Coordinates of C-alpha atoms and ligand atoms in Angstrom, one line a residue:
M1 CA -56.8 -63.2 -6.3
P2 CA -59.0 -63.9 -9.3
I3 CA -57.7 -67.0 -11.2
S4 CA -59.3 -67.5 -14.7
R5 CA -60.3 -71.1 -15.6
R6 CA -57.9 -70.9 -18.4
T7 CA -55.0 -70.2 -16.1
L8 CA -56.1 -73.1 -13.8
I9 CA -56.2 -75.5 -17.0
V10 CA -52.7 -74.2 -17.9
G11 CA -51.5 -74.4 -14.5
G12 CA -52.7 -77.8 -14.1
V13 CA -50.8 -79.1 -17.4
A14 CA -47.7 -77.3 -16.4
A15 CA -47.7 -78.8 -13.0
G16 CA -46.7 -82.3 -14.5
A17 CA -43.7 -80.7 -16.2
A18 CA -42.8 -78.1 -13.7
A19 CA -39.3 -79.5 -12.8
A20 CA -38.3 -80.3 -16.2
A21 CA -36.1 -77.9 -18.1
L22 CA -37.2 -76.5 -21.7
P23 CA -37.3 -79.8 -23.9
G24 CA -34.5 -79.8 -26.4
T25 CA -36.7 -81.0 -29.2
A26 CA -36.3 -80.1 -33.1
A27 CA -35.4 -76.5 -32.5
S28 CA -34.3 -75.7 -36.0
A29 CA -36.9 -76.0 -38.7
S30 CA -34.3 -77.1 -41.0
G31 CA -30.5 -77.3 -41.3
G32 CA -28.1 -78.0 -38.6
P33 CA -28.4 -76.9 -34.8
L34 CA -26.9 -73.1 -33.9
R35 CA -23.4 -73.8 -32.9
T36 CA -22.9 -70.5 -31.0
D37 CA -25.2 -68.8 -28.5
P38 CA -27.7 -66.7 -30.4
F39 CA -29.2 -65.0 -27.2
T40 CA -26.4 -62.2 -27.2
L41 CA -29.3 -59.5 -27.3
G42 CA -30.9 -60.4 -24.1
V43 CA -34.7 -60.6 -23.6
A44 CA -37.4 -58.1 -23.0
S45 CA -41.2 -57.8 -22.4
G46 CA -43.6 -54.9 -22.6
D47 CA -47.0 -53.5 -23.1
P48 CA -48.5 -55.4 -20.1
D49 CA -52.2 -55.4 -19.5
H50 CA -54.3 -57.1 -16.7
D51 CA -53.9 -60.6 -18.2
G52 CA -50.8 -60.5 -20.4
F53 CA -47.8 -59.1 -22.0
V54 CA -45.3 -59.5 -24.9
L55 CA -42.2 -61.6 -24.3
W56 CA -39.3 -60.5 -26.8
T57 CA -36.0 -61.9 -28.1
R58 CA -34.0 -61.8 -31.2
L59 CA -31.4 -64.4 -32.1
A60 CA -27.9 -63.1 -33.3
P61 CA -25.0 -65.1 -32.6
R62 CA -22.8 -62.4 -34.4
P63 CA -24.7 -59.1 -33.2
L64 CA -22.4 -56.7 -35.3
A65 CA -22.8 -58.6 -38.4
E66 CA -22.8 -55.7 -41.3
D67 CA -25.9 -57.2 -43.1
G68 CA -27.9 -56.9 -39.9
L69 CA -28.9 -60.5 -39.8
G70 CA -26.8 -61.2 -36.7
G71 CA -25.0 -64.2 -38.2
M72 CA -28.1 -66.1 -38.4
P73 CA -28.9 -68.6 -41.3
D74 CA -31.3 -67.7 -43.7
R75 CA -34.3 -69.9 -42.6
P76 CA -36.7 -69.9 -40.0
V77 CA -35.7 -71.2 -36.3
A78 CA -37.9 -72.5 -33.7
V79 CA -37.7 -70.9 -30.4
Q80 CA -39.2 -72.3 -27.3
W81 CA -40.5 -70.0 -24.5
E82 CA -41.2 -70.7 -21.0
L83 CA -43.2 -68.5 -18.4
A84 CA -43.0 -69.3 -14.7
A85 CA -44.2 -68.0 -11.5
D86 CA -40.8 -68.5 -10.0
E87 CA -37.4 -67.5 -11.1
R88 CA -36.2 -71.1 -10.9
F89 CA -39.0 -72.2 -13.3
R90 CA -40.4 -74.7 -10.8
H91 CA -43.8 -73.4 -11.3
V92 CA -44.2 -73.1 -15.2
V93 CA -47.4 -71.6 -16.1
R94 CA -47.2 -71.5 -19.9
R95 CA -44.7 -72.8 -22.7
G96 CA -44.9 -72.9 -26.3
V97 CA -42.7 -72.6 -29.4
A98 CA -42.6 -69.5 -31.8
L99 CA -40.9 -69.1 -35.3
A100 CA -37.9 -66.7 -35.5
R101 CA -38.0 -65.7 -39.1
P102 CA -35.1 -64.1 -41.2
Q103 CA -38.1 -61.6 -42.5
A104 CA -38.0 -60.3 -38.9
A105 CA -34.4 -60.4 -38.2
H106 CA -35.0 -63.6 -36.3
S107 CA -37.0 -61.5 -33.6
V108 CA -39.6 -63.2 -31.6
H109 CA -42.7 -61.6 -30.2
V110 CA -44.8 -63.8 -27.9
E111 CA -48.2 -62.2 -27.0
L112 CA -49.8 -63.7 -24.0
N113 CA -53.3 -63.3 -22.4
G114 CA -55.3 -65.2 -20.1
L115 CA -53.0 -64.6 -17.2
P116 CA -53.9 -63.6 -13.7
P117 CA -53.7 -59.6 -12.9
G118 CA -51.1 -58.2 -10.6
R119 CA -48.6 -61.0 -10.7
E120 CA -45.0 -61.3 -11.3
F121 CA -43.8 -63.7 -13.7
F122 CA -40.3 -65.0 -15.2
Y123 CA -39.5 -66.0 -18.7
R124 CA -36.8 -67.4 -20.9
F125 CA -36.2 -68.8 -24.2
K126 CA -34.4 -71.8 -25.8
A127 CA -33.0 -72.4 -29.4
D128 CA -31.3 -75.8 -30.0
R129 CA -29.2 -76.4 -26.9
H130 CA -29.0 -72.6 -26.1
V131 CA -31.0 -71.1 -23.2
S132 CA -31.5 -67.3 -22.9
P133 CA -31.0 -64.9 -19.9
V134 CA -34.2 -64.9 -17.5
G135 CA -36.3 -61.9 -17.6
R136 CA -38.9 -60.7 -15.0
T137 CA -42.2 -59.1 -15.8
R138 CA -45.7 -58.7 -14.5
T139 CA -49.3 -58.2 -15.2
A140 CA -51.2 -55.0 -14.5
P141 CA -53.8 -55.0 -11.7
A142 CA -57.3 -55.9 -12.6
P143 CA -59.1 -53.0 -14.5
W144 CA -61.5 -52.7 -11.5
T145 CA -58.9 -52.2 -8.7
L146 CA -56.5 -49.5 -7.7
G147 CA -53.8 -52.3 -7.0
G148 CA -50.9 -51.5 -4.8
A149 CA -48.2 -48.9 -5.3
L150 CA -46.8 -48.7 -8.7
A151 CA -43.0 -48.3 -9.0
M152 CA -42.5 -46.8 -12.6
A153 CA -39.2 -45.3 -13.8
F154 CA -38.8 -43.5 -16.9
V155 CA -35.8 -43.0 -19.3
S156 CA -34.7 -41.3 -22.4
C157 CA -31.8 -40.6 -24.8
S158 CA -29.3 -43.3 -24.6
Q159 CA -26.5 -42.5 -27.1
Y160 CA -24.2 -45.4 -26.8
E161 CA -21.0 -43.5 -27.8
H162 CA -21.6 -40.7 -25.2
G163 CA -21.0 -43.3 -22.2
Y164 CA -21.7 -46.1 -20.4
F165 CA -25.3 -47.4 -19.7
T166 CA -24.6 -47.2 -15.8
A167 CA -27.8 -45.5 -15.2
Y168 CA -29.9 -48.3 -17.0
R169 CA -27.9 -50.8 -14.7
R170 CA -28.9 -48.9 -11.4
L171 CA -32.4 -48.6 -12.6
A172 CA -32.4 -52.4 -12.9
E173 CA -31.2 -52.6 -9.5
E174 CA -34.4 -51.0 -8.3
E175 CA -36.4 -53.7 -9.8
P176 CA -39.3 -51.3 -10.7
D177 CA -42.7 -52.6 -11.9
L178 CA -42.7 -50.8 -15.3
V179 CA -40.2 -48.9 -17.2
L180 CA -41.0 -46.2 -19.8
H181 CA -38.4 -45.2 -22.6
L182 CA -39.5 -42.0 -23.9
G183 CA -37.3 -42.0 -27.2
D184 CA -33.7 -41.6 -28.6
Y185 CA -33.2 -45.3 -27.6
Q186 CA -30.6 -45.2 -30.2
Y187 CA -28.8 -42.8 -32.4
E188 CA -28.5 -42.6 -36.0
Y189 CA -24.9 -41.4 -36.5
T190 CA -21.8 -43.0 -37.7
K191 CA -18.7 -42.6 -35.3
D192 CA -17.0 -39.3 -34.9
T193 CA -19.9 -37.1 -35.9
Y194 CA -21.7 -36.5 -32.6
N195 CA -18.9 -36.2 -30.0
I196 CA -18.8 -35.1 -26.4
P197 CA -16.0 -32.7 -25.1
G198 CA -13.1 -34.9 -24.4
G199 CA -14.1 -37.5 -27.0
N200 CA -16.5 -40.6 -27.0
P201 CA -15.5 -43.4 -24.6
R202 CA -17.3 -45.8 -27.4
D203 CA -18.0 -45.9 -31.1
H204 CA -20.9 -46.9 -33.2
E205 CA -20.5 -49.6 -35.8
G206 CA -21.3 -48.9 -39.3
P207 CA -22.2 -46.0 -41.3
E208 CA -25.3 -43.5 -40.4
T209 CA -28.3 -45.6 -40.3
E210 CA -30.2 -45.4 -43.5
T211 CA -31.0 -49.0 -44.7
L212 CA -32.7 -51.8 -43.0
A213 CA -29.3 -53.7 -42.6
N214 CA -27.8 -50.5 -40.9
Y215 CA -30.7 -50.0 -38.3
R216 CA -30.8 -53.7 -37.6
Q217 CA -27.1 -53.8 -36.7
R218 CA -27.4 -50.6 -34.9
H219 CA -30.0 -52.0 -32.9
A220 CA -28.2 -55.1 -32.1
Q221 CA -25.1 -53.2 -31.0
Y222 CA -27.2 -51.2 -28.4
K223 CA -28.9 -54.4 -27.4
A224 CA -25.6 -56.2 -26.9
D225 CA -24.9 -54.0 -24.0
A226 CA -25.1 -55.8 -20.7
D227 CA -26.6 -52.9 -18.9
L228 CA -29.2 -52.2 -21.2
Q229 CA -30.1 -56.0 -21.1
A230 CA -30.3 -55.8 -17.3
A231 CA -33.0 -53.0 -17.4
H232 CA -35.1 -55.0 -20.1
A233 CA -34.9 -58.1 -18.1
A234 CA -35.9 -56.4 -14.8
A235 CA -39.4 -55.3 -15.8
P236 CA -41.7 -54.6 -18.9
W237 CA -41.2 -51.6 -20.9
L238 CA -43.4 -49.2 -22.7
V239 CA -41.5 -47.7 -25.6
V240 CA -42.1 -44.8 -28.0
W241 CA -39.5 -43.4 -30.1
D242 CA -38.5 -39.8 -30.7
D243 CA -36.3 -38.6 -33.7
H244 CA -32.9 -40.4 -33.4
E245 CA -34.5 -43.9 -34.0
V246 CA -34.9 -42.5 -37.4
D247 CA -33.3 -39.2 -38.1
N248 CA -32.5 -36.1 -36.2
N249 CA -35.6 -33.7 -35.9
W250 CA -37.7 -35.5 -38.5
A251 CA -41.4 -34.5 -39.0
D252 CA -43.7 -37.1 -40.6
E253 CA -42.4 -37.2 -44.1
V254 CA -39.8 -34.4 -43.9
P255 CA -36.1 -35.3 -42.9
E256 CA -34.0 -33.2 -40.6
N257 CA -33.0 -30.6 -42.9
P258 CA -34.7 -29.9 -46.2
D259 CA -31.7 -28.1 -47.6
V260 CA -29.9 -31.5 -47.4
P261 CA -32.2 -33.5 -49.6
Q262 CA -32.9 -37.1 -48.8
P263 CA -34.6 -38.5 -51.8
H264 CA -35.0 -42.0 -50.2
F265 CA -36.3 -40.5 -46.8
L266 CA -39.5 -42.5 -46.8
A267 CA -37.7 -45.7 -47.5
R268 CA -35.3 -44.8 -44.6
R269 CA -38.4 -44.2 -42.5
A270 CA -39.9 -47.6 -43.4
A271 CA -36.4 -49.2 -42.7
A272 CA -36.1 -47.6 -39.3
F273 CA -40.0 -48.4 -38.3
Q274 CA -39.3 -52.0 -39.3
A275 CA -36.1 -52.4 -37.2
Y276 CA -37.7 -50.6 -34.4
W277 CA -40.6 -53.2 -34.4
E278 CA -38.2 -56.3 -34.7
N279 CA -36.2 -55.0 -31.7
M280 CA -38.8 -53.8 -29.2
P281 CA -41.5 -55.6 -27.3
L282 CA -44.3 -54.3 -29.0
R283 CA -47.7 -55.8 -30.0
R284 CA -48.8 -57.0 -33.2
T285 CA -51.0 -53.7 -33.5
S286 CA -47.7 -52.0 -34.0
I287 CA -46.2 -54.2 -36.9
P288 CA -45.5 -51.5 -39.4
R289 CA -47.5 -51.1 -42.6
G290 CA -45.6 -49.7 -45.7
I291 CA -44.2 -46.1 -44.1
D292 CA -46.6 -46.2 -41.2
M293 CA -46.4 -47.8 -37.8
R294 CA -48.9 -47.4 -35.0
L295 CA -47.1 -46.5 -31.9
Y296 CA -49.6 -44.4 -30.1
R297 CA -51.4 -46.5 -27.6
R298 CA -53.1 -46.8 -24.1
I299 CA -51.9 -48.9 -21.3
Q300 CA -54.3 -49.5 -18.3
W301 CA -52.7 -50.1 -14.9
G302 CA -55.8 -50.8 -13.2
R303 CA -57.8 -47.9 -11.9
L304 CA -54.6 -46.4 -10.7
A305 CA -53.1 -45.1 -13.9
T306 CA -53.7 -44.8 -17.6
F307 CA -50.4 -44.4 -19.6
H308 CA -51.3 -42.6 -22.9
M309 CA -48.2 -43.2 -24.9
L310 CA -48.0 -40.6 -27.7
D311 CA -45.9 -40.5 -30.9
T312 CA -45.4 -36.7 -31.8
R313 CA -43.0 -37.6 -34.8
Q314 CA -44.9 -39.6 -37.3
Y315 CA -47.8 -37.2 -37.8
R316 CA -46.6 -33.8 -37.0
D317 CA -46.6 -30.8 -39.2
D318 CA -42.9 -29.7 -40.1
Q319 CA -41.3 -27.3 -37.7
G320 CA -42.8 -23.7 -38.6
C321 CA -39.6 -21.9 -38.6
G322 CA -37.2 -24.7 -39.0
D323 CA -35.5 -26.1 -35.6
G324 CA -33.9 -24.2 -32.9
Y325 CA -35.0 -21.3 -30.6
K326 CA -37.2 -18.9 -32.7
D327 CA -40.0 -16.3 -32.2
C328 CA -42.2 -18.1 -34.6
P329 CA -45.7 -17.0 -35.5
A330 CA -46.5 -20.3 -37.2
A331 CA -46.2 -21.8 -33.9
Y332 CA -49.5 -20.4 -32.8
D333 CA -51.3 -21.3 -35.8
P334 CA -54.2 -23.6 -34.9
A335 CA -54.0 -25.5 -38.3
R336 CA -50.7 -26.9 -37.3
S337 CA -50.4 -29.9 -35.0
I338 CA -47.7 -31.9 -33.3
T339 CA -50.0 -35.1 -32.9
G340 CA -51.9 -35.0 -36.1
P341 CA -55.6 -34.9 -36.0
E342 CA -56.3 -38.7 -35.5
Q343 CA -54.2 -39.0 -32.6
E344 CA -55.5 -35.6 -31.1
A345 CA -59.1 -37.1 -31.1
W346 CA -57.8 -40.5 -29.9
L347 CA -56.2 -38.6 -26.7
L348 CA -59.0 -36.4 -26.0
D349 CA -61.4 -39.2 -26.3
G350 CA -59.1 -41.1 -23.8
F351 CA -59.4 -38.1 -21.4
R352 CA -63.3 -38.3 -21.5
R353 CA -63.5 -42.0 -21.0
S354 CA -60.8 -42.3 -18.3
S355 CA -61.7 -43.0 -14.8
A356 CA -58.1 -43.5 -13.6
R357 CA -56.6 -41.8 -10.7
W358 CA -53.8 -40.7 -12.5
D359 CA -53.6 -39.9 -16.4
I360 CA -50.0 -40.1 -17.5
L361 CA -48.8 -39.0 -21.0
G362 CA -45.7 -40.7 -21.9
Q363 CA -44.2 -38.5 -24.8
Q364 CA -41.2 -37.1 -26.3
V365 CA -40.6 -33.5 -26.2
F366 CA -41.0 -30.7 -23.7
F367 CA -44.6 -29.8 -23.1
A368 CA -44.4 -26.7 -20.9
Q369 CA -43.2 -23.4 -22.4
R370 CA -39.6 -22.7 -22.2
D371 CA -39.0 -19.1 -23.3
N372 CA -35.4 -18.1 -23.3
N373 CA -35.8 -14.2 -23.9
A374 CA -35.9 -12.2 -20.9
G375 CA -37.7 -9.5 -22.9
P376 CA -41.2 -9.3 -24.5
A377 CA -40.5 -11.8 -27.3
T378 CA -41.3 -15.5 -26.7
V379 CA -38.4 -17.3 -28.0
T380 CA -38.8 -21.2 -27.8
S381 CA -37.7 -24.4 -29.2
Q382 CA -39.6 -25.2 -32.3
D383 CA -39.1 -28.7 -32.2
S384 CA -41.1 -29.1 -28.9
W385 CA -44.8 -28.4 -28.0
D386 CA -43.6 -24.8 -28.0
G387 CA -43.5 -24.9 -31.7
Y388 CA -47.0 -26.3 -31.8
A389 CA -48.5 -24.1 -29.1
A390 CA -52.0 -24.4 -30.5
S391 CA -51.8 -28.1 -30.3
R392 CA -50.7 -27.8 -26.8
D393 CA -53.5 -25.7 -25.9
R394 CA -56.1 -28.3 -27.4
I395 CA -54.7 -31.0 -25.3
T396 CA -54.5 -29.0 -22.1
R397 CA -58.0 -27.8 -22.5
G398 CA -59.1 -31.3 -23.4
W399 CA -57.9 -32.7 -20.2
L400 CA -59.7 -29.9 -18.3
A401 CA -62.8 -30.2 -20.2
A402 CA -62.9 -34.0 -19.5
G403 CA -62.1 -33.3 -15.8
V404 CA -59.1 -35.6 -15.8
R405 CA -58.2 -35.8 -12.1
N406 CA -54.5 -36.0 -12.2
P407 CA -52.7 -35.2 -15.5
V408 CA -49.1 -35.7 -15.5
V409 CA -46.8 -35.4 -18.5
L410 CA -43.6 -37.3 -18.8
T411 CA -41.1 -36.1 -21.3
G412 CA -37.3 -37.1 -22.5
D413 CA -35.3 -35.3 -25.2
V414 CA -33.5 -32.5 -23.7
H415 CA -30.8 -34.5 -21.8
A416 CA -31.3 -32.8 -18.4
H417 CA -33.7 -33.1 -15.5
W418 CA -36.5 -30.7 -15.4
A419 CA -39.8 -30.3 -13.5
S420 CA -42.4 -28.1 -14.2
D421 CA -45.8 -27.0 -13.4
L422 CA -48.1 -26.9 -16.3
K423 CA -50.3 -23.7 -17.0
L424 CA -53.6 -22.9 -18.8
D425 CA -51.9 -19.7 -20.3
Y426 CA -48.2 -19.4 -20.3
A427 CA -48.3 -15.7 -21.1
D428 CA -50.2 -14.9 -18.0
P429 CA -48.1 -15.3 -14.9
T430 CA -51.3 -15.3 -12.7
S431 CA -52.5 -18.4 -14.8
R432 CA -53.6 -21.5 -12.9
T433 CA -51.6 -24.7 -12.5
V434 CA -53.4 -27.5 -14.4
G435 CA -51.0 -30.3 -14.2
S436 CA -47.5 -31.3 -13.8
E437 CA -44.5 -32.3 -16.1
L438 CA -41.7 -34.3 -15.0
V439 CA -38.6 -34.6 -17.6
C440 CA -35.9 -37.3 -17.5
S441 CA -32.4 -36.5 -18.3
S442 CA -30.4 -38.6 -20.8
I443 CA -29.1 -42.1 -19.9
T444 CA -25.7 -40.8 -21.6
S445 CA -26.4 -38.4 -24.2
G446 CA -24.3 -35.2 -23.7
G447 CA -21.7 -37.1 -21.7
N448 CA -21.2 -36.5 -18.0
G449 CA -22.6 -33.3 -17.6
A450 CA -22.2 -31.2 -14.3
D451 CA -24.3 -30.6 -11.1
S452 CA -25.3 -27.0 -10.5
D453 CA -27.6 -25.0 -8.3
P454 CA -31.0 -25.9 -9.8
A455 CA -32.3 -22.4 -9.3
T456 CA -29.7 -20.7 -11.1
H457 CA -30.7 -21.9 -14.6
P458 CA -31.6 -18.7 -16.5
F459 CA -34.9 -20.2 -17.7
L460 CA -36.3 -20.5 -14.3
A461 CA -36.5 -16.7 -13.8
I462 CA -38.1 -16.1 -17.2
N463 CA -40.4 -19.2 -16.7
P464 CA -41.7 -19.4 -13.0
H465 CA -43.6 -22.6 -13.8
L466 CA -40.1 -24.2 -14.2
R467 CA -39.4 -25.7 -10.9
F468 CA -36.1 -27.8 -11.3
Y469 CA -33.2 -28.3 -13.5
N470 CA -30.2 -30.8 -13.4
N471 CA -27.6 -31.4 -15.9
Q472 CA -26.3 -34.8 -15.0
R473 CA -27.1 -38.2 -16.6
G474 CA -29.8 -40.3 -14.9
Y475 CA -33.6 -41.5 -14.9
V476 CA -36.7 -40.7 -12.8
S477 CA -38.0 -43.1 -10.3
T478 CA -41.6 -42.7 -9.6
K479 CA -43.9 -44.2 -6.9
I480 CA -47.6 -44.0 -7.9
R481 CA -50.3 -44.3 -5.2
A482 CA -53.9 -43.5 -5.0
D483 CA -53.2 -40.3 -3.0
R484 CA -49.8 -39.3 -4.5
L485 CA -47.3 -39.6 -7.0
D486 CA -43.7 -39.4 -5.7
A487 CA -40.8 -38.7 -8.2
D488 CA -37.1 -39.0 -7.3
F489 CA -34.7 -37.5 -9.8
K490 CA -31.9 -40.0 -10.0
V491 CA -28.3 -39.0 -11.1
V492 CA -25.1 -40.7 -12.0
P493 CA -22.1 -38.4 -11.5
Q494 CA -20.3 -39.7 -14.7
V495 CA -21.0 -42.0 -17.5
T496 CA -17.6 -41.9 -19.6
T497 CA -16.2 -44.6 -17.2
P498 CA -18.2 -47.6 -15.9
G499 CA -19.6 -48.3 -12.5
A500 CA -20.8 -44.9 -11.1
P501 CA -23.0 -44.9 -8.1
V502 CA -26.5 -43.4 -8.2
Y503 CA -28.2 -40.9 -5.7
T504 CA -31.4 -38.9 -5.7
R505 CA -30.8 -35.1 -6.6
A506 CA -34.3 -34.0 -5.8
S507 CA -37.7 -35.3 -5.0
Y508 CA -41.1 -34.1 -5.8
T509 CA -44.6 -35.1 -4.9
I510 CA -47.8 -34.5 -6.8
E511 CA -50.8 -34.8 -4.3
D512 CA -54.1 -36.3 -5.7
R513 CA -56.6 -33.4 -7.0
V514 CA -53.8 -30.8 -6.4
P515 CA -52.1 -29.9 -9.6
G516 CA -48.5 -29.1 -9.5
L517 CA -45.2 -30.2 -7.9
H518 CA -44.2 -30.0 -4.2
Q519 CA -40.6 -30.2 -3.4
T520 CA -39.9 -32.7 -0.8
Y521 CA -36.1 -33.4 -1.0
L522 CA -33.0 -31.4 -2.3
R523 CA -29.6 -32.7 -2.1
P524 CA -27.1 -30.1 -1.1
L525 CA -24.9 -29.1 -3.9
G526 CA -21.5 -30.8 -4.4
Ligands
FE2_1 FE1 -31.6 -37.2 -27.4

């Protein structure tokens, strides 16, 4: 295991103080000490590379405070952090102090580097006499190595009101190496506006989120959930948003429904971005600038996998014919894009430079075609890549031209599990398979759902590249190795009451250099 000189020095310094708890010196920059526990929102880590990651927390003794400031005093507060090789903090390898500022809702983002690759670490924070829960994180393998098998799980669509976050809890219990959240981490609605059959078991606090105070309060309500905290504390996350972190089906500078004008939409977008940055374990490169925030980025997991994390919201052209399922000529217009030209060039360049065994696109909306019309018309969802078919075609041809070894698209958004082969030409049934798409169901959005025979969904007959469907809540667990990627579609049978068990509904394998999915397990129905 290569150990850098810097790590040795830090390790040496830390050794002398290894058994000591976090020192309790002068935590508050001014004013009295914090009387009540400010660590109500848990801890998180994210964006690992081979020598570091981001550690995150946010101080909020009263997470539901309407002003979004979590009950914190209007002054900076010093927060100590500690990184250790063991869960009991006997072998501390780094420690330091970060300032939680009111301008950033007293969030803390500690960006570390110089750590050894392929290692597990534990971290915690302290403010005054209060100590945070402990989080577990890890560095990626060294850039030149394949490393061991990677346990990666991905999730999307966690509507707090629609159920308990049991799926997050079950995911945490698996202790994966890495978690991807593909969007709809939170929802903008006020209570009683987005209801499941039988009524929502929980309610949002506050109005529909429009101001910075609203978004901060909403993030805090979500982060106060113990199951979500467990999932963050279990592994580093790679997060990207979809629409509900801002406004349903927004597109660049256009809100959900142009018929319902939002004169302040750009201010709303900026507020949503600011709160998203404050509440997520993101690097400095994602700090918002005005109405913009750079969220698309690449994360390298040794030579095993490259994660191309996409933002299909911020730069997209508006939906060509509005939202919903349409037969829309504009969807095929090569002048329209779901990524925007800069992100597209960045992605295609990433394909050309990649020497990874697996190139994984972590992104929001359905990539494969899903035609809901059994006749000659092609009727597709205009909010997904189907609404930007020329854009999809450029990306698909881009990975083919670059000779990408194993392209795999990961998707959320649709509140159901799906698996699909990816085609060069969806209009041609003989078109070859050029990749695979795995789509995770929601954590809660849509409520309990129901099990069904996965072969009976009408889309599967019309779109033979679609391979699997399940409308229950859950997540997807993958194991990525040099020679194959195994994916388990995990479901929890209900979310409207807490404590459901989890089971695998179906498993698929993708073999190295063989585009497309092989079913390896299907649980009998009922
Ligand atoms: Fe959603």
